């Protein structure tokens, strides 16, 4: 599947509800072109800095002067990634980085005998209850949509493209959200803050595998997935978990952009969730706090478009759908420079600091959003110093 893809008829209504505008020339994305994969094969992206960035997540971290970049900061970040790394590296000899550049392999077979199911609405409610039992903070369900699936993934041994395939007959996607620790997020940019990212990837690896195993034990296919196989952002929006923000993230009512997502592809008959119009994306149209704070100026300040205002024709940008798009090369170049992920755009987002139910949130998602913008512009929470985080943890 490499050419233009027609929008399936049964998804047109939810596209409209989600505000998705998909052009006739839209084509699915090839994962060989995501910025992290390109940093492994494309000399236009790969450099000594990007190699050192990846190496720093092993035992080659290079602590340096600067608060939040000391030996303990890197040690905690890398320890937080450990469980995720064990899963993602276990099939390395097969050229598969599970959860990132290939789906997570089934650890249990699909049971030969299918159980008798309750109506789809009851089964969906049960799946959400069990997602929370295993540790997910959010859960929604939507239809499978091949437009968002990668055409190819990399063979991580050869760095050649290979087909990105799933079992036949899958019909639904279960999307789970995993809240990142707010205090750690508030220390971005720092190696310490990277522990918030790593911890959730480790958590979600366990959670998504456990829920998928439960479904397979019922006799239905369930493929566990993290950053692999398909773009999770459109799936999370279609599953009713949030709206797309200028900072390129799904902004949720409860946690703002401070969320990582995992997903399960299944053929289990489940009721799907409705897209929710939350007023968050409407607020983002006139707010540029994240773009103003971005050190490499990688985020756009204009309106969403089909061609990416700041991307400059980058192969790492999905085109053919109207959205805000980042300059991926500039963004990742900054990550490589500081040897850790940067999520300043997440930290400064007003929705990171004001959750659903607060006065600010109610103003921001209503016709009074101009008051919320005025408030956010004048009362921006300061970055939490990493030393204060360490002091609080004692």
Short mmCIF file of the C-alpha atoms (twelve columns), coordinates in Angstrom:
data_MODEL
# 
_entry.id   MODEL 
# 
loop_
_atom_site.group_PDB 
_atom_site.id 
_atom_site.type_symbol 
_atom_site.label_atom_id 
_atom_site.label_alt_id 
_atom_site.label_comp_id 
_atom_site.label_asym_id 
_atom_site.label_seq_id 
_atom_site.Cartn_x 
_atom_site.Cartn_y 
_atom_site.Cartn_z 
_atom_site.pdbx_PDB_model_num 
ATOM 1   C CA . UNK A 1   0.000   0.000   0.000  1 
ATOM 2   C CA . UNK A 2   2.100   2.906   -1.248 1 
ATOM 3   C CA . UNK A 3   -0.259  5.089   -3.295 1 
ATOM 4   C CA . UNK A 4   -3.218  7.283   -2.347 1 
ATOM 5   C CA . UNK A 5   -5.774  5.638   -0.061 1 
ATOM 6   C CA . UNK A 6   -9.485  6.378   -0.197 1 
ATOM 7   C CA . UNK A 7   -11.274 7.192   3.034  1 
ATOM 8   C CA . UNK A 8   -13.474 4.201   3.952  1 
ATOM 9   C CA . UNK A 9   -17.155 5.159   3.853  1 
ATOM 10  C CA . UNK A 10  -17.859 3.993   7.406  1 
ATOM 11  C CA . UNK A 11  -15.190 6.374   8.735  1 
ATOM 12  C CA . UNK A 12  -16.325 9.548   7.011  1 
ATOM 13  C CA . UNK A 13  -18.686 10.619  9.795  1 
ATOM 14  C CA . UNK A 14  -16.042 10.160  12.493 1 
ATOM 15  C CA . UNK A 15  -13.495 11.986  10.305 1 
ATOM 16  C CA . UNK A 16  -15.840 14.953  10.208 1 
ATOM 17  C CA . UNK A 17  -16.433 14.784  13.957 1 
ATOM 18  C CA . UNK A 18  -12.684 14.670  14.596 1 
ATOM 19  C CA . UNK A 19  -12.031 17.554  12.222 1 
ATOM 20  C CA . UNK A 20  -9.874  15.365  9.964  1 
ATOM 21  C CA . UNK A 21  -9.444  16.801  6.465  1 
ATOM 22  C CA . UNK A 22  -7.774  14.184  4.299  1 
ATOM 23  C CA . UNK A 23  -6.696  15.173  0.799  1 
ATOM 24  C CA . UNK A 24  -7.276  12.994  -2.261 1 
ATOM 25  C CA . UNK A 25  -3.520  12.492  -2.623 1 
ATOM 26  C CA . UNK A 26  -3.057  11.314  0.973  1 
ATOM 27  C CA . UNK A 27  -0.836  8.242   1.219  1 
ATOM 28  C CA . UNK A 28  0.099   6.212   4.321  1 
ATOM 29  C CA . UNK A 29  3.470   6.866   5.925  1 
ATOM 30  C CA . UNK A 30  6.560   4.696   5.524  1 
ATOM 31  C CA . UNK A 31  8.199   4.192   8.927  1 
ATOM 32  C CA . UNK A 32  11.601  4.210   7.250  1 
ATOM 33  C CA . UNK A 33  11.095  7.963   7.135  1 
ATOM 34  C CA . UNK A 34  10.352  8.688   10.774 1 
ATOM 35  C CA . UNK A 35  13.103  10.845  12.224 1 
ATOM 36  C CA . UNK A 36  14.367  8.197   14.666 1 
ATOM 37  C CA . UNK A 37  14.658  5.565   11.938 1 
ATOM 38  C CA . UNK A 38  16.284  8.027   9.537  1 
ATOM 39  C CA . UNK A 39  18.894  8.734   12.223 1 
ATOM 40  C CA . UNK A 40  20.008  5.129   11.738 1 
ATOM 41  C CA . UNK A 41  20.390  5.156   7.950  1 
ATOM 42  C CA . UNK A 42  20.042  8.643   6.434  1 
ATOM 43  C CA . UNK A 43  23.245  10.712  6.397  1 
ATOM 44  C CA . UNK A 44  21.140  13.867  6.216  1 
ATOM 45  C CA . UNK A 45  20.048  13.113  9.790  1 
ATOM 46  C CA . UNK A 46  22.618  10.731  11.239 1 
ATOM 47  C CA . UNK A 47  25.613  12.353  12.917 1 
ATOM 48  C CA . UNK A 48  28.060  11.834  15.748 1 
ATOM 49  C CA . UNK A 49  25.544  13.622  17.980 1 
ATOM 50  C CA . UNK A 50  22.641  11.333  17.042 1 
ATOM 51  C CA . UNK A 51  24.802  8.226   17.519 1 
ATOM 52  C CA . UNK A 52  25.821  9.534   20.948 1 
ATOM 53  C CA . UNK A 53  22.176  10.274  21.767 1 
ATOM 54  C CA . UNK A 54  21.169  6.638   21.246 1 
ATOM 55  C CA . UNK A 55  24.306  5.373   23.020 1 
ATOM 56  C CA . UNK A 56  23.495  7.510   26.065 1 
ATOM 57  C CA . UNK A 57  20.473  5.321   26.784 1 
ATOM 58  C CA . UNK A 58  22.799  2.408   27.438 1 
ATOM 59  C CA . UNK A 59  25.846  2.547   29.708 1 
ATOM 60  C CA . UNK A 60  27.494  5.240   27.614 1 
ATOM 61  C CA . UNK A 61  25.694  8.206   29.117 1 
ATOM 62  C CA . UNK A 62  27.848  11.316  29.163 1 
ATOM 63  C CA . UNK A 63  26.921  13.364  32.222 1 
ATOM 64  C CA . UNK A 64  27.854  16.994  31.913 1 
ATOM 65  C CA . UNK A 65  27.681  20.199  33.838 1 
ATOM 66  C CA . UNK A 66  24.212  21.570  34.173 1 
ATOM 67  C CA . UNK A 67  21.452  20.775  36.583 1 
ATOM 68  C CA . UNK A 68  19.480  17.724  35.525 1 
ATOM 69  C CA . UNK A 69  22.315  16.221  33.461 1 
ATOM 70  C CA . UNK A 70  24.387  14.565  36.175 1 
ATOM 71  C CA . UNK A 71  25.174  10.855  36.694 1 
ATOM 72  C CA . UNK A 72  22.081  10.232  38.845 1 
ATOM 73  C CA . UNK A 73  19.816  11.939  36.310 1 
ATOM 74  C CA . UNK A 74  21.010  9.748   33.451 1 
ATOM 75  C CA . UNK A 75  20.990  6.685   35.712 1 
ATOM 76  C CA . UNK A 76  17.355  7.190   36.658 1 
ATOM 77  C CA . UNK A 77  16.303  7.893   33.087 1 
ATOM 78  C CA . UNK A 78  17.982  4.773   31.754 1 
ATOM 79  C CA . UNK A 79  16.666  2.614   34.609 1 
ATOM 80  C CA . UNK A 80  13.139  3.842   33.856 1 
ATOM 81  C CA . UNK A 81  13.492  2.532   30.297 1 
ATOM 82  C CA . UNK A 82  14.707  -0.923  31.366 1 
ATOM 83  C CA . UNK A 83  11.527  -3.005  31.026 1 
ATOM 84  C CA . UNK A 84  10.665  -1.397  27.705 1 
ATOM 85  C CA . UNK A 85  14.222  -2.049  26.484 1 
ATOM 86  C CA . UNK A 86  14.032  -5.722  27.461 1 
ATOM 87  C CA . UNK A 87  10.931  -6.132  25.320 1 
ATOM 88  C CA . UNK A 88  12.136  -4.044  22.398 1 
ATOM 89  C CA . UNK A 89  15.539  -5.780  22.232 1 
ATOM 90  C CA . UNK A 90  14.486  -9.399  22.621 1 
ATOM 91  C CA . UNK A 91  13.984  -9.957  18.856 1 
ATOM 92  C CA . UNK A 92  16.961  -7.876  17.734 1 
ATOM 93  C CA . UNK A 93  18.525  -10.846 15.943 1 
ATOM 94  C CA . UNK A 94  15.424  -11.010 13.760 1 
ATOM 95  C CA . UNK A 95  15.668  -7.331  12.797 1 
ATOM 96  C CA . UNK A 96  12.649  -6.435  14.922 1 
ATOM 97  C CA . UNK A 97  12.569  -3.762  17.608 1 
ATOM 98  C CA . UNK A 98  9.297   -4.700  19.266 1 
ATOM 99  C CA . UNK A 99  7.068   -1.836  20.314 1 
ATOM 100 C CA . UNK A 100 8.939   0.750   18.258 1 
ATOM 101 C CA . UNK A 101 9.865   -0.638  14.849 1 
ATOM 102 C CA . UNK A 102 7.578   -3.626  14.738 1 
ATOM 103 C CA . UNK A 103 4.585   -4.892  16.691 1 
ATOM 104 C CA . UNK A 104 5.088   -6.807  19.942 1 
ATOM 105 C CA . UNK A 105 5.097   -10.503 19.224 1 
ATOM 106 C CA . UNK A 106 2.412   -12.664 20.812 1 
ATOM 107 C CA . UNK A 107 3.735   -14.444 23.902 1 
ATOM 108 C CA . UNK A 108 0.617   -16.606 24.106 1 
ATOM 109 C CA . UNK A 109 -1.380  -18.226 21.302 1 
ATOM 110 C CA . UNK A 110 -4.963  -17.429 20.441 1 
ATOM 111 C CA . UNK A 111 -7.146  -19.962 22.238 1 
ATOM 112 C CA . UNK A 112 -8.704  -22.539 19.932 1 
ATOM 113 C CA . UNK A 113 -12.130 -22.115 21.478 1 
ATOM 114 C CA . UNK A 114 -13.798 -18.702 21.506 1 
ATOM 115 C CA . UNK A 115 -15.803 -17.802 24.570 1 
ATOM 116 C CA . UNK A 116 -19.389 -16.649 24.227 1 
ATOM 117 C CA . UNK A 117 -19.416 -12.868 24.371 1 
ATOM 118 C CA . UNK A 118 -21.825 -10.369 25.834 1 
ATOM 119 C CA . UNK A 119 -23.137 -7.575  23.567 1 
ATOM 120 C CA . UNK A 120 -20.352 -5.312  22.154 1 
ATOM 121 C CA . UNK A 121 -21.223 -2.468  24.553 1 
ATOM 122 C CA . UNK A 122 -20.762 -4.721  27.589 1 
ATOM 123 C CA . UNK A 123 -17.537 -6.210  26.247 1 
ATOM 124 C CA . UNK A 124 -16.144 -2.734  25.555 1 
ATOM 125 C CA . UNK A 125 -16.921 -1.659  29.110 1 
ATOM 126 C CA . UNK A 126 -15.209 -4.790  30.423 1 
ATOM 127 C CA . UNK A 127 -12.096 -4.186  28.300 1 
ATOM 128 C CA . UNK A 128 -11.835 -0.636  29.663 1 
ATOM 129 C CA . UNK A 129 -12.233 -1.903  33.226 1 
ATOM 130 C CA . UNK A 130 -9.457  -4.437  32.712 1 
ATOM 131 C CA . UNK A 131 -7.216  -1.877  31.018 1 
ATOM 132 C CA . UNK A 132 -7.441  0.156   34.196 1 
ATOM 133 C CA . UNK A 133 -6.927  -2.981  36.290 1 
ATOM 134 C CA . UNK A 134 -3.628  -3.596  34.543 1 
ATOM 135 C CA . UNK A 135 -2.629  0.043   35.029 1 
ATOM 136 C CA . UNK A 136 -3.807  2.156   32.085 1 
ATOM 137 C CA . UNK A 137 -5.065  5.640   32.927 1 
ATOM 138 C CA . UNK A 138 -7.248  6.056   29.820 1 
ATOM 139 C CA . UNK A 139 -8.876  3.662   27.387 1 
ATOM 140 C CA . UNK A 140 -10.954 4.137   24.257 1 
ATOM 141 C CA . UNK A 141 -11.951 1.944   21.312 1 
ATOM 142 C CA . UNK A 142 -12.248 2.747   17.629 1 
ATOM 143 C CA . UNK A 143 -12.433 1.112   14.193 1 
ATOM 144 C CA . UNK A 144 -9.275  -0.088  12.499 1 
ATOM 145 C CA . UNK A 145 -8.215  2.346   9.770  1 
ATOM 146 C CA . UNK A 146 -5.483  1.346   7.277  1 
ATOM 147 C CA . UNK A 147 -4.809  4.968   6.359  1 
ATOM 148 C CA . UNK A 148 -2.792  5.387   9.555  1 
ATOM 149 C CA . UNK A 149 -0.770  2.178   9.191  1 
ATOM 150 C CA . UNK A 150 2.859   2.277   8.078  1 
ATOM 151 C CA . UNK A 151 3.423   0.893   4.602  1 
ATOM 152 C CA . UNK A 152 6.796   -0.521  5.685  1 
ATOM 153 C CA . UNK A 153 8.878   -0.829  8.821  1 
ATOM 154 C CA . UNK A 154 12.669  -1.115  9.053  1 
ATOM 155 C CA . UNK A 155 14.515  -4.380  9.437  1 
ATOM 156 C CA . UNK A 156 16.691  -3.103  12.251 1 
ATOM 157 C CA . UNK A 157 19.581  -5.420  11.349 1 
ATOM 158 C CA . UNK A 158 19.859  -4.356  7.726  1 
ATOM 159 C CA . UNK A 159 17.990  -1.028  7.896  1 
ATOM 160 C CA . UNK A 160 16.125  -2.058  4.775  1 
ATOM 161 C CA . UNK A 161 12.342  -1.620  4.456  1 
ATOM 162 C CA . UNK A 162 10.166  -4.675  4.989  1 
ATOM 163 C CA . UNK A 163 6.368   -4.959  4.722  1 
ATOM 164 C CA . UNK A 164 4.405   -3.868  7.771  1 
ATOM 165 C CA . UNK A 165 1.808   -6.595  8.184  1 
ATOM 166 C CA . UNK A 166 -0.891  -7.585  10.628 1 
ATOM 167 C CA . UNK A 167 -3.081  -10.696 10.755 1 
ATOM 168 C CA . UNK A 168 -6.137  -10.667 8.495  1 
ATOM 169 C CA . UNK A 169 -9.576  -9.900  9.847  1 
ATOM 170 C CA . UNK A 170 -8.726  -7.303  12.503 1 
ATOM 171 C CA . UNK A 171 -11.555 -4.844  13.028 1 
ATOM 172 C CA . UNK A 172 -10.956 -2.745  16.144 1 
ATOM 173 C CA . UNK A 173 -8.220  -0.835  17.953 1 
ATOM 174 C CA . UNK A 174 -8.088  -0.473  21.728 1 
ATOM 175 C CA . UNK A 175 -6.146  2.680   22.619 1 
ATOM 176 C CA . UNK A 176 -4.741  3.159   26.105 1 
ATOM 177 C CA . UNK A 177 -3.295  6.321   27.637 1 
ATOM 178 C CA . UNK A 178 -0.563  6.328   30.284 1 
ATOM 179 C CA . UNK A 179 -0.026  9.454   32.377 1 
ATOM 180 C CA . UNK A 180 3.524   10.762  32.704 1 
ATOM 181 C CA . UNK A 181 4.712   11.975  36.110 1 
ATOM 182 C CA . UNK A 182 3.971   15.702  36.277 1 
ATOM 183 C CA . UNK A 183 6.810   16.676  38.597 1 
ATOM 184 C CA . UNK A 184 9.347   15.002  36.307 1 
ATOM 185 C CA . UNK A 185 7.780   16.574  33.220 1 
ATOM 186 C CA . UNK A 186 8.094   19.942  34.915 1 
ATOM 187 C CA . UNK A 187 11.906  19.532  34.933 1 
ATOM 188 C CA . UNK A 188 12.184  19.448  31.111 1 
ATOM 189 C CA . UNK A 189 14.633  19.888  29.499 1 
ATOM 190 C CA . UNK A 190 16.791  17.494  31.519 1 
ATOM 191 C CA . UNK A 191 17.981  13.913  31.462 1 
ATOM 192 C CA . UNK A 192 16.041  13.528  34.703 1 
ATOM 193 C CA . UNK A 193 12.789  14.388  32.921 1 
ATOM 194 C CA . UNK A 194 13.437  11.542  30.493 1 
ATOM 195 C CA . UNK A 195 12.624  9.177   33.346 1 
ATOM 196 C CA . UNK A 196 8.979   10.206  32.961 1 
ATOM 197 C CA . UNK A 197 9.031   9.000   29.362 1 
ATOM 198 C CA . UNK A 198 10.929  5.794   30.072 1 
ATOM 199 C CA . UNK A 199 8.768   4.849   33.037 1 
ATOM 200 C CA . UNK A 200 5.584   5.026   30.977 1 
ATOM 201 C CA . UNK A 201 7.041   3.043   28.092 1 
ATOM 202 C CA . UNK A 202 8.042   0.363   30.591 1 
ATOM 203 C CA . UNK A 203 4.599   0.496   32.200 1 
ATOM 204 C CA . UNK A 204 2.735   0.400   28.907 1 
ATOM 205 C CA . UNK A 205 4.821   -2.501  27.583 1 
ATOM 206 C CA . UNK A 206 3.570   -4.637  30.465 1 
ATOM 207 C CA . UNK A 207 0.007   -3.297  30.349 1 
ATOM 208 C CA . UNK A 208 -0.537  -3.695  26.621 1 
ATOM 209 C CA . UNK A 209 0.944   -7.201  26.594 1 
ATOM 210 C CA . UNK A 210 -1.201  -8.315  29.526 1 
ATOM 211 C CA . UNK A 211 -4.464  -7.009  28.096 1 
ATOM 212 C CA . UNK A 212 -3.643  -8.515  24.699 1 
ATOM 213 C CA . UNK A 213 -2.945  -11.887 26.362 1 
ATOM 214 C CA . UNK A 214 -6.342  -11.730 28.085 1 
ATOM 215 C CA . UNK A 215 -8.082  -11.210 24.735 1 
ATOM 216 C CA . UNK A 216 -6.152  -14.046 23.092 1 
ATOM 217 C CA . UNK A 217 -7.147  -16.327 25.954 1 
ATOM 218 C CA . UNK A 218 -10.767 -15.594 25.034 1 
ATOM 219 C CA . UNK A 219 -10.103 -16.881 21.521 1 
ATOM 220 C CA . UNK A 220 -9.660  -13.580 19.665 1 
ATOM 221 C CA . UNK A 221 -6.610  -12.134 17.962 1 
ATOM 222 C CA . UNK A 222 -4.876  -9.300  19.806 1 
ATOM 223 C CA . UNK A 223 -1.663  -7.648  18.636 1 
ATOM 224 C CA . UNK A 224 0.056   -5.486  21.258 1 
ATOM 225 C CA . UNK A 225 1.579   -2.268  19.965 1 
ATOM 226 C CA . UNK A 226 3.311   0.846   21.284 1 
ATOM 227 C CA . UNK A 227 4.990   3.269   18.826 1 
ATOM 228 C CA . UNK A 228 5.013   0.694   16.058 1 
ATOM 229 C CA . UNK A 229 2.733   -0.386  13.200 1 
ATOM 230 C CA . UNK A 230 0.515   2.701   12.942 1 
ATOM 231 C CA . UNK A 231 0.279   6.363   13.872 1 
ATOM 232 C CA . UNK A 232 -1.310  6.405   17.303 1 
ATOM 233 C CA . UNK A 233 -2.407  10.059  17.308 1 
ATOM 234 C CA . UNK A 234 -5.345  9.672   14.890 1 
ATOM 235 C CA . UNK A 235 -6.376  6.490   16.665 1 
ATOM 236 C CA . UNK A 236 -6.352  8.195   20.086 1 
ATOM 237 C CA . UNK A 237 -8.454  11.057  18.736 1 
ATOM 238 C CA . UNK A 238 -10.919 8.702   17.068 1 
ATOM 239 C CA . UNK A 239 -11.146 6.728   20.339 1 
ATOM 240 C CA . UNK A 240 -12.350 9.887   22.077 1 
ATOM 241 C CA . UNK A 241 -9.296  10.379  24.285 1 
ATOM 242 C CA . UNK A 242 -8.346  13.920  23.289 1 
ATOM 243 C CA . UNK A 243 -7.692  16.453  20.535 1 
ATOM 244 C CA . UNK A 244 -4.644  17.333  18.465 1 
ATOM 245 C CA . UNK A 245 -2.572  20.280  19.633 1 
ATOM 246 C CA . UNK A 246 -0.080  22.654  18.080 1 
ATOM 247 C CA . UNK A 247 2.671   20.816  19.967 1 
ATOM 248 C CA . UNK A 248 1.996   17.684  17.828 1 
ATOM 249 C CA . UNK A 249 0.500   15.817  20.781 1 
ATOM 250 C CA . UNK A 250 -2.908  14.514  21.749 1 
ATOM 251 C CA . UNK A 251 -4.090  16.813  24.527 1 
ATOM 252 C CA . UNK A 252 -6.367  15.008  26.959 1 
ATOM 253 C CA . UNK A 253 -8.859  16.570  29.393 1 
ATOM 254 C CA . UNK A 254 -7.363  14.922  32.483 1 
ATOM 255 C CA . UNK A 255 -3.625  15.040  31.812 1 
ATOM 256 C CA . UNK A 256 -3.179  17.550  29.005 1 
ATOM 257 C CA . UNK A 257 -0.369  16.430  26.657 1 
ATOM 258 C CA . UNK A 258 1.367   14.501  29.460 1 
ATOM 259 C CA . UNK A 259 0.342   11.077  28.091 1 
ATOM 260 C CA . UNK A 260 1.926   8.163   26.233 1 
ATOM 261 C CA . UNK A 261 -0.283  5.823   24.222 1 
ATOM 262 C CA . UNK A 262 -0.338  2.122   23.445 1 
ATOM 263 C CA . UNK A 263 -2.793  0.144   21.335 1 
ATOM 264 C CA . UNK A 264 -4.119  -3.338  20.621 1 
ATOM 265 C CA . UNK A 265 -5.346  -4.473  17.219 1 
ATOM 266 C CA . UNK A 266 -8.070  -7.087  17.603 1 
ATOM 267 C CA . UNK A 267 -10.972 -8.873  15.925 1 
ATOM 268 C CA . UNK A 268 -12.981 -8.942  19.156 1 
ATOM 269 C CA . UNK A 269 -16.427 -7.388  18.537 1 
ATOM 270 C CA . UNK A 270 -16.498 -4.187  20.597 1 
ATOM 271 C CA . UNK A 271 -18.572 -1.024  20.663 1 
ATOM 272 C CA . UNK A 272 -16.559 1.986   19.525 1 
ATOM 273 C CA . UNK A 273 -16.311 5.330   21.269 1 
ATOM 274 C CA . UNK A 274 -17.517 8.566   19.771 1 
ATOM 275 C CA . UNK A 275 -15.093 11.331  18.888 1 
ATOM 276 C CA . UNK A 276 -15.302 14.107  21.487 1 
ATOM 277 C CA . UNK A 277 -15.336 17.798  20.627 1 
ATOM 278 C CA . UNK A 278 -13.546 19.216  23.662 1 
ATOM 279 C CA . UNK A 279 -12.638 22.772  22.708 1 
ATOM 280 C CA . UNK A 280 -8.935  22.055  23.202 1 
ATOM 281 C CA . UNK A 281 -7.909  22.252  19.534 1 
ATOM 282 C CA . UNK A 282 -9.943  25.436  19.212 1 
ATOM 283 C CA . UNK A 283 -7.888  26.953  22.029 1 
ATOM 284 C CA . UNK A 284 -4.630  25.845  20.358 1 
ATOM 285 C CA . UNK A 285 -5.447  27.771  17.175 1 
ATOM 286 C CA . UNK A 286 -4.626  31.073  18.843 1 
ATOM 287 C CA . UNK A 287 -2.096  29.905  21.450 1 
ATOM 288 C CA . UNK A 288 1.601   29.758  20.531 1 
ATOM 289 C CA . UNK A 289 3.133   29.201  23.981 1 
ATOM 290 C CA . UNK A 290 4.674   25.880  22.909 1 
ATOM 291 C CA . UNK A 291 6.033   27.259  19.631 1 
ATOM 292 C CA . UNK A 292 7.442   30.334  21.382 1 
ATOM 293 C CA . UNK A 293 9.237   28.159  23.951 1 
ATOM 294 C CA . UNK A 294 10.741  25.644  21.480 1 
ATOM 295 C CA . UNK A 295 14.563  26.143  21.495 1 
ATOM 296 C CA . UNK A 296 15.125  25.074  17.839 1 
ATOM 297 C CA . UNK A 297 11.908  26.797  16.692 1 
ATOM 298 C CA . UNK A 298 10.611  23.502  15.314 1 
ATOM 299 C CA . UNK A 299 6.902   24.133  15.945 1 
ATOM 300 C CA . UNK A 300 4.581   26.097  13.626 1 
ATOM 301 C CA . UNK A 301 2.890   29.322  14.615 1 
ATOM 302 C CA . UNK A 302 0.349   29.474  11.803 1 
ATOM 303 C CA . UNK A 303 -2.815  27.572  11.020 1 
ATOM 304 C CA . UNK A 304 -2.885  23.833  10.275 1 
ATOM 305 C CA . UNK A 305 -2.166  23.027  6.636  1 
ATOM 306 C CA . UNK A 306 -1.629  20.107  4.288  1 
ATOM 307 C CA . UNK A 307 2.001   20.790  3.487  1 
ATOM 308 C CA . UNK A 308 3.602   21.565  6.855  1 
ATOM 309 C CA . UNK A 309 4.483   25.183  7.500  1 
ATOM 310 C CA . UNK A 310 7.936   24.504  8.955  1 
ATOM 311 C CA . UNK A 311 8.690   21.037  7.595  1 
ATOM 312 C CA . UNK A 312 10.174  22.192  4.299  1 
ATOM 313 C CA . UNK A 313 9.280   19.072  2.367  1 
ATOM 314 C CA . UNK A 314 10.816  16.744  4.945  1 
ATOM 315 C CA . UNK A 315 10.193  13.027  4.320  1 
ATOM 316 C CA . UNK A 316 9.591   12.732  8.081  1 
ATOM 317 C CA . UNK A 317 6.375   14.728  7.829  1 
ATOM 318 C CA . UNK A 318 3.040   13.088  7.036  1 
ATOM 319 C CA . UNK A 319 1.368   15.192  4.364  1 
ATOM 320 C CA . UNK A 320 -2.057  14.962  2.763  1 
ATOM 321 C CA . UNK A 321 -3.957  15.662  5.977  1 
ATOM 322 C CA . UNK A 322 -4.561  19.124  7.412  1 
ATOM 323 C CA . UNK A 323 -2.691  19.479  10.706 1 
ATOM 324 C CA . UNK A 324 0.077   21.280  12.521 1 
ATOM 325 C CA . UNK A 325 3.445   19.765  11.614 1 
ATOM 326 C CA . UNK A 326 6.863   20.113  13.224 1 
ATOM 327 C CA . UNK A 327 10.286  20.479  11.672 1 
ATOM 328 C CA . UNK A 328 11.376  16.991  12.737 1 
ATOM 329 C CA . UNK A 329 15.016  17.510  11.784 1 
ATOM 330 C CA . UNK A 330 15.314  20.618  13.949 1 
ATOM 331 C CA . UNK A 331 13.486  18.973  16.854 1 
ATOM 332 C CA . UNK A 332 15.546  15.781  16.900 1 
ATOM 333 C CA . UNK A 333 18.731  17.736  16.253 1 
ATOM 334 C CA . UNK A 334 18.156  19.506  19.557 1 
ATOM 335 C CA . UNK A 335 17.473  16.188  21.325 1 
ATOM 336 C CA . UNK A 336 20.772  14.860  19.987 1 
ATOM 337 C CA . UNK A 337 22.597  17.970  21.158 1 
ATOM 338 C CA . UNK A 338 21.405  17.642  24.763 1 
ATOM 339 C CA . UNK A 339 21.555  13.793  24.735 1 
ATOM 340 C CA . UNK A 340 17.984  13.336  25.939 1 
ATOM 341 C CA . UNK A 341 14.422  13.965  24.855 1 
ATOM 342 C CA . UNK A 342 13.122  17.508  25.011 1 
ATOM 343 C CA . UNK A 343 9.493   18.066  25.875 1 
ATOM 344 C CA . UNK A 344 9.518   21.738  26.730 1 
ATOM 345 C CA . UNK A 345 6.416   22.022  24.544 1 
ATOM 346 C CA . UNK A 346 4.698   19.535  26.843 1 
ATOM 347 C CA . UNK A 347 5.842   21.266  30.007 1 
ATOM 348 C CA . UNK A 348 4.763   24.784  29.017 1 
ATOM 349 C CA . UNK A 349 1.383   23.756  27.580 1 
ATOM 350 C CA . UNK A 350 -1.327  25.318  29.773 1 
ATOM 351 C CA . UNK A 351 -3.271  22.048  29.634 1 
ATOM 352 C CA . UNK A 352 -0.334  20.395  31.417 1 
ATOM 353 C CA . UNK A 353 -1.039  22.590  34.418 1 
ATOM 354 C CA . UNK A 354 -4.841  22.920  34.350 1 
ATOM 355 C CA . UNK A 355 -6.897  19.736  34.124 1 
ATOM 356 C CA . UNK A 356 -10.590 19.243  33.511 1 
ATOM 357 C CA . UNK A 357 -12.679 20.707  36.321 1 
ATOM 358 C CA . UNK A 358 -10.422 23.668  37.042 1 
ATOM 359 C CA . UNK A 359 -11.643 27.192  36.343 1 
ATOM 360 C CA . UNK A 360 -8.929  27.769  33.747 1 
ATOM 361 C CA . UNK A 361 -9.892  24.602  31.840 1 
ATOM 362 C CA . UNK A 362 -13.559 25.549  31.834 1 
ATOM 363 C CA . UNK A 363 -12.695 28.981  30.440 1 
ATOM 364 C CA . UNK A 364 -10.223 27.615  27.874 1 
ATOM 365 C CA . UNK A 365 -12.716 25.153  26.412 1 
ATOM 366 C CA . UNK A 366 -15.582 27.630  26.238 1 
ATOM 367 C CA . UNK A 367 -16.349 30.878  24.448 1 
ATOM 368 C CA . UNK A 368 -14.354 32.575  27.244 1 
ATOM 369 C CA . UNK A 369 -11.059 31.131  25.980 1 
ATOM 370 C CA . UNK A 370 -9.610  34.623  25.398 1 
ATOM 371 C CA . UNK A 371 -9.666  35.108  29.159 1 
ATOM 372 C CA . UNK A 372 -7.878  31.775  29.575 1 
ATOM 373 C CA . UNK A 373 -5.236  32.864  27.042 1 
ATOM 374 C CA . UNK A 374 -4.680  36.113  28.912 1 
ATOM 375 C CA . UNK A 375 -4.373  34.146  32.166 1 
ATOM 376 C CA . UNK A 376 -1.960  31.580  30.691 1 
ATOM 377 C CA . UNK A 377 0.251   34.259  29.150 1 
ATOM 378 C CA . UNK A 378 0.665   36.083  32.453 1 
ATOM 379 C CA . UNK A 379 0.945   33.164  34.855 1 
ATOM 380 C CA . UNK A 380 3.323   30.681  33.296 1 
ATOM 381 C CA . UNK A 381 4.570   28.099  35.810 1 
ATOM 382 C CA . UNK A 382 8.344   28.056  36.098 1 
ATOM 383 C CA . UNK A 383 10.468  25.018  35.324 1 
ATOM 384 C CA . UNK A 384 11.007  22.823  38.367 1 
ATOM 385 C CA . UNK A 385 14.718  22.620  39.108 1 
ATOM 386 C CA . UNK A 386 15.900  18.999  39.005 1 
ATOM 387 C CA . UNK A 387 17.672  19.503  42.355 1 
ATOM 388 C CA . UNK A 388 14.300  20.319  43.894 1 
ATOM 389 C CA . UNK A 389 12.813  17.138  42.430 1 
ATOM 390 C CA . UNK A 390 15.614  15.092  43.986 1 
ATOM 391 C CA . UNK A 391 15.132  16.883  47.297 1 
ATOM 392 C CA . UNK A 392 11.377  16.157  47.210 1 
ATOM 393 C CA . UNK A 393 12.021  12.465  46.550 1 
ATOM 394 C CA . UNK A 394 14.017  12.025  49.763 1 
# 
